């Protein structure tokens, strides 16, 4: 079975541009989360979506937005890119949305974004 | 707020050496604790987890015990291999919360033959 898949794997953007990153969760998983991992640091939580609704938001500016589609895939959008947005963006999926601490969270391999 | 503090790296060991990577946490409530591993060029993989105090998580020879009294979840392995070279992340998730993991900054492990 396919794991969490993300696209594109690498991309380069210019400051001020906009970017859209895509994620397909593991089949049957309804929860998708996004994380930003700056080089040399641990991942930081950006968003979580469950059943197409936002269920959690980290401490990121409004330039970051996301959505989840009826097939549970998700997009992360970042507007007005800054140099500091350069990072690995990780998508994660799990079965349940909240409350079930036993559900494992699976990560994709990420999308490397470089802003120049 | 919630936070995870990891032993700073990088850590370099010889093959078959004993490994300890320290992890302590601060949390409001009772978190589940995790160790994730990230191999070069890859995403995060769950290594092991523990969901309540005194639980021991184990996988692939790695172990970690949830110590509520010391708010710690140290990762150990008795005999490391070259293939264990990776970045290791300690993380927590609060019970009942969204699927939100709080990560430490990671510890780079290099095992030399």
Short mmCIF file of C-alpha atoms in Angstrom, two decimals:
data_model
loop_
_atom_site.label_atom_id
_atom_site.label_comp_id
_atom_site.label_asym_id
_atom_site.label_seq_id
_atom_site.Cartn_x
_atom_site.Cartn_y
_atom_site.Cartn_z
CA UNK A 1 0.00 0.00 0.00
CA UNK A 2 1.17 3.51 -0.76
CA UNK A 3 2.27 5.65 2.14
CA UNK A 4 1.76 9.37 2.48
CA UNK A 5 2.69 10.95 -0.85
CA UNK A 6 3.69 14.55 -1.36
CA UNK A 7 4.37 16.70 -4.40
CA UNK A 8 6.45 18.33 -5.59
CA UNK A 9 9.55 16.92 -3.92
CA UNK A 10 11.68 19.99 -4.58
CA UNK A 11 10.89 23.49 -5.74
CA UNK A 12 12.47 26.91 -5.89
CA UNK A 13 10.44 30.10 -5.61
CA UNK A 14 11.22 33.81 -5.53
CA UNK A 15 10.39 36.08 -2.61
CA UNK A 16 6.84 37.38 -2.84
CA UNK A 17 5.58 34.44 -4.90
CA UNK A 18 2.97 31.93 -3.83
CA UNK A 19 3.37 28.16 -3.53
CA UNK A 20 0.98 25.21 -3.30
CA UNK A 21 2.09 21.89 -1.86
CA UNK A 22 0.04 18.72 -2.18
CA UNK A 23 -0.45 15.67 -0.03
CA UNK A 24 -2.28 12.37 -0.41
CA UNK A 25 -2.83 10.49 2.86
CA UNK A 26 -2.66 6.77 3.33
CA UNK A 27 -5.80 5.12 2.01
CA UNK A 28 -8.49 5.19 4.69
CA UNK A 29 -6.86 7.96 6.70
CA UNK A 30 -9.10 10.96 7.26
CA UNK A 31 -6.73 13.22 9.20
CA UNK A 32 -3.97 15.23 7.54
CA UNK A 33 -1.48 17.49 9.28
CA UNK A 34 1.22 19.80 7.96
CA UNK A 35 4.59 20.55 9.56
CA UNK A 36 7.45 22.88 8.69
CA UNK A 37 10.99 21.65 9.32
CA UNK A 38 13.69 24.27 9.03
CA UNK A 39 17.18 22.86 8.49
CA UNK A 40 18.69 21.69 11.75
CA UNK A 41 15.47 21.95 13.74
CA UNK A 42 12.55 19.74 14.64
CA UNK A 43 9.26 19.92 12.72
CA UNK A 44 6.80 22.64 13.75
CA UNK A 45 3.05 22.03 13.56
CA UNK A 46 1.20 24.22 11.05
CA UNK A 47 -2.29 22.76 10.52
CA UNK A 48 -4.43 19.71 11.08
CA UNK A 49 -7.51 18.83 9.06
CA UNK A 50 -10.03 16.10 9.76
CA UNK A 51 -13.10 15.38 7.68
CA UNK A 52 -12.36 18.53 5.65
CA UNK A 53 -12.47 20.80 8.70
CA UNK A 54 -9.57 22.59 10.34
CA UNK A 55 -9.03 21.04 13.76
CA UNK A 56 -5.78 22.67 14.81
CA UNK A 57 -3.52 25.54 13.87
CA UNK A 58 0.03 26.26 14.97
CA UNK A 59 1.70 29.61 15.45
CA UNK A 60 2.08 30.57 11.79
CA UNK A 61 1.02 33.79 10.03
CA UNK A 62 -2.09 34.10 7.90
CA UNK A 63 0.07 33.76 4.79
CA UNK A 64 -0.18 30.03 5.47
CA UNK A 65 -3.47 28.35 4.59
CA UNK A 66 -4.63 24.83 3.83
CA UNK A 67 -7.62 22.83 2.83
CA UNK A 68 -8.74 19.22 2.65
CA UNK A 69 -10.69 17.75 -0.20
CA UNK A 70 -13.53 15.17 -0.20
CA UNK A 71 -11.00 12.43 -1.01
CA UNK A 72 -9.03 13.54 2.10
CA UNK A 73 -6.08 14.83 0.11
CA UNK A 74 -4.81 18.23 1.17
CA UNK A 75 -3.07 21.34 -0.08
CA UNK A 76 -0.89 23.78 1.81
CA UNK A 77 -0.66 27.29 0.38
CA UNK A 78 1.88 29.89 1.34
CA UNK A 79 1.51 33.45 0.02
CA UNK A 80 4.02 36.28 -0.17
CA UNK A 81 6.96 33.96 0.35
CA UNK A 82 9.84 35.08 2.56
CA UNK A 83 13.38 33.76 2.64
CA UNK A 84 12.60 32.31 6.06
CA UNK A 85 9.92 30.06 4.56
CA UNK A 86 12.67 27.91 3.07
CA UNK A 87 12.18 24.53 4.72
CA UNK A 88 11.06 20.95 4.36
CA UNK A 89 7.27 20.78 4.51
CA UNK A 90 6.01 17.50 5.87
CA UNK A 91 2.54 16.06 5.53
CA UNK A 92 1.31 13.46 8.01
CA UNK A 93 -1.80 11.31 8.07
CA UNK A 94 -3.61 9.22 10.64
CA UNK A 95 -6.89 7.37 10.99
CA UNK A 96 -8.67 9.46 13.58
CA UNK A 97 -8.89 13.18 14.25
CA UNK A 98 -8.84 13.55 18.00
CA UNK A 99 -8.91 11.69 21.23
CA UNK A 100 -7.44 8.39 20.19
CA UNK A 101 -3.91 8.55 21.46
CA UNK A 102 -3.15 5.14 20.03
CA UNK A 103 -3.40 6.12 16.37
CA UNK A 104 -0.02 6.27 14.73
CA UNK A 105 0.88 9.35 12.71
CA UNK A 106 2.64 8.57 9.40
CA UNK A 107 4.79 11.11 7.61
CA UNK A 108 5.52 11.63 3.95
CA UNK A 109 9.01 12.36 2.64
CA UNK A 110 8.27 16.05 2.37
CA UNK A 111 8.51 18.88 -0.10
CA UNK A 112 11.74 20.88 -0.06
CA UNK A 113 10.98 24.56 -0.64
CA UNK A 114 13.78 27.01 -1.34
CA UNK A 115 12.92 30.71 -1.48
CA UNK A 116 15.49 32.91 -3.21
CA UNK B 1 3.36 25.67 27.06
CA UNK B 2 4.39 22.24 25.86
CA UNK B 3 8.00 21.63 24.93
CA UNK B 4 10.56 18.89 24.38
CA UNK B 5 14.25 19.25 25.14
CA UNK B 6 16.72 16.86 23.58
CA UNK B 7 20.35 16.20 24.19
CA UNK B 8 22.35 18.25 21.74
CA UNK B 9 24.33 16.51 19.07
CA UNK B 10 25.96 15.48 17.03
CA UNK B 11 26.70 12.14 18.63
CA UNK B 12 29.40 9.92 17.14
CA UNK B 13 29.82 6.33 18.27
CA UNK B 14 31.68 3.25 17.18
CA UNK B 15 29.72 0.23 16.03
CA UNK B 16 28.45 -1.92 18.95
CA UNK B 17 28.69 0.96 21.42
CA UNK B 18 25.87 1.77 23.86
CA UNK B 19 23.60 4.65 22.91
CA UNK B 20 21.67 7.06 25.12
CA UNK B 21 19.89 10.13 23.79
CA UNK B 22 18.30 12.18 26.55
CA UNK B 23 14.83 13.68 26.21
CA UNK B 24 12.84 15.65 28.77
CA UNK B 25 9.48 17.29 28.34
CA UNK B 26 7.18 19.94 29.75
CA UNK B 27 3.47 19.47 29.22
CA UNK B 28 0.12 20.53 30.60
CA UNK B 29 -1.72 17.27 31.08
CA UNK B 30 -0.63 13.73 30.32
CA UNK B 31 1.13 13.38 27.00
CA UNK B 32 1.92 10.40 24.84
CA UNK B 33 5.63 10.27 24.02
CA UNK B 34 7.34 9.27 20.80
CA UNK B 35 10.70 8.80 19.17
CA UNK B 36 10.88 9.39 15.44
CA UNK B 37 13.87 8.72 13.20
CA UNK B 38 14.80 10.54 10.00
CA UNK B 39 17.26 8.88 7.65
CA UNK B 40 19.11 11.07 5.14
CA UNK B 41 16.78 12.36 2.44
CA UNK B 42 13.73 10.70 3.93
CA UNK B 43 10.68 11.67 5.96
CA UNK B 44 10.05 10.83 9.60
CA UNK B 45 9.43 7.27 10.71
CA UNK B 46 7.94 6.32 14.05
CA UNK B 47 10.53 4.37 16.03
CA UNK B 48 8.65 3.74 19.27
CA UNK B 49 6.03 5.21 21.56
CA UNK B 50 4.63 5.12 25.09
CA UNK B 51 1.21 6.40 26.06
CA UNK B 52 1.30 6.38 29.86
CA UNK B 53 3.68 6.57 32.79
CA UNK B 54 6.05 3.60 33.24
CA UNK B 55 5.27 2.24 29.77
CA UNK B 56 8.30 1.05 27.84
CA UNK B 57 8.34 1.45 24.09
CA UNK B 58 10.68 -0.74 22.08
CA UNK B 59 11.53 -1.42 18.44
CA UNK B 60 14.57 -2.62 16.48
CA UNK B 61 16.64 -2.90 19.66
CA UNK B 62 15.80 0.65 20.79
CA UNK B 63 13.99 1.24 24.08
CA UNK B 64 12.59 4.20 25.99
CA UNK B 65 10.67 4.31 29.26
CA UNK B 66 8.08 6.97 30.10
CA UNK B 67 9.22 8.46 33.43
CA UNK B 68 6.58 10.80 34.80
CA UNK B 69 8.54 11.64 37.96
CA UNK B 70 11.49 12.96 35.96
CA UNK B 71 9.43 13.99 32.88
CA UNK B 72 11.84 12.04 30.71
CA UNK B 73 11.80 9.59 27.80
CA UNK B 74 15.44 8.73 27.12
CA UNK B 75 16.25 6.59 24.08
CA UNK B 76 18.68 3.69 24.53
CA UNK B 77 20.19 0.93 22.44
CA UNK B 78 22.66 -1.61 23.70
CA UNK B 79 24.68 -2.05 20.50
CA UNK B 80 24.42 0.43 17.65
CA UNK B 81 25.04 -0.37 14.01
CA UNK B 82 26.23 1.79 11.12
CA UNK B 83 22.70 1.59 9.72
CA UNK B 84 21.39 3.42 12.83
CA UNK B 85 23.04 6.63 11.63
CA UNK B 86 20.20 9.15 11.37
CA UNK B 87 18.56 12.07 13.14
CA UNK B 88 16.41 11.13 16.13
CA UNK B 89 13.50 13.28 17.31
CA UNK B 90 11.67 13.06 20.61
CA UNK B 91 8.06 14.26 20.50
CA UNK B 92 4.94 14.52 22.61
CA UNK B 93 1.23 14.70 21.94
CA UNK B 94 -1.39 15.64 24.49
CA UNK B 95 -4.27 13.26 24.99
CA UNK B 96 -7.51 14.52 23.47
CA UNK B 97 -5.76 17.12 21.37
CA UNK B 98 -5.66 17.40 17.64
CA UNK B 99 -3.09 15.32 15.80
CA UNK B 100 -0.43 17.77 16.89
CA UNK B 101 3.05 16.60 17.75
CA UNK B 102 5.52 18.83 19.56
CA UNK B 103 9.08 17.89 18.57
CA UNK B 104 12.49 18.38 20.06
CA UNK B 105 15.27 19.82 17.94
CA UNK B 106 16.68 16.43 16.98
CA UNK B 107 19.93 14.60 17.66
CA UNK B 108 22.22 13.60 14.81
CA UNK B 109 23.75 10.15 15.37
CA UNK B 110 26.69 8.90 13.35
CA UNK B 111 27.92 5.34 13.88
CA UNK B 112 31.40 4.53 12.59
CA UNK B 113 32.44 1.03 11.52
#
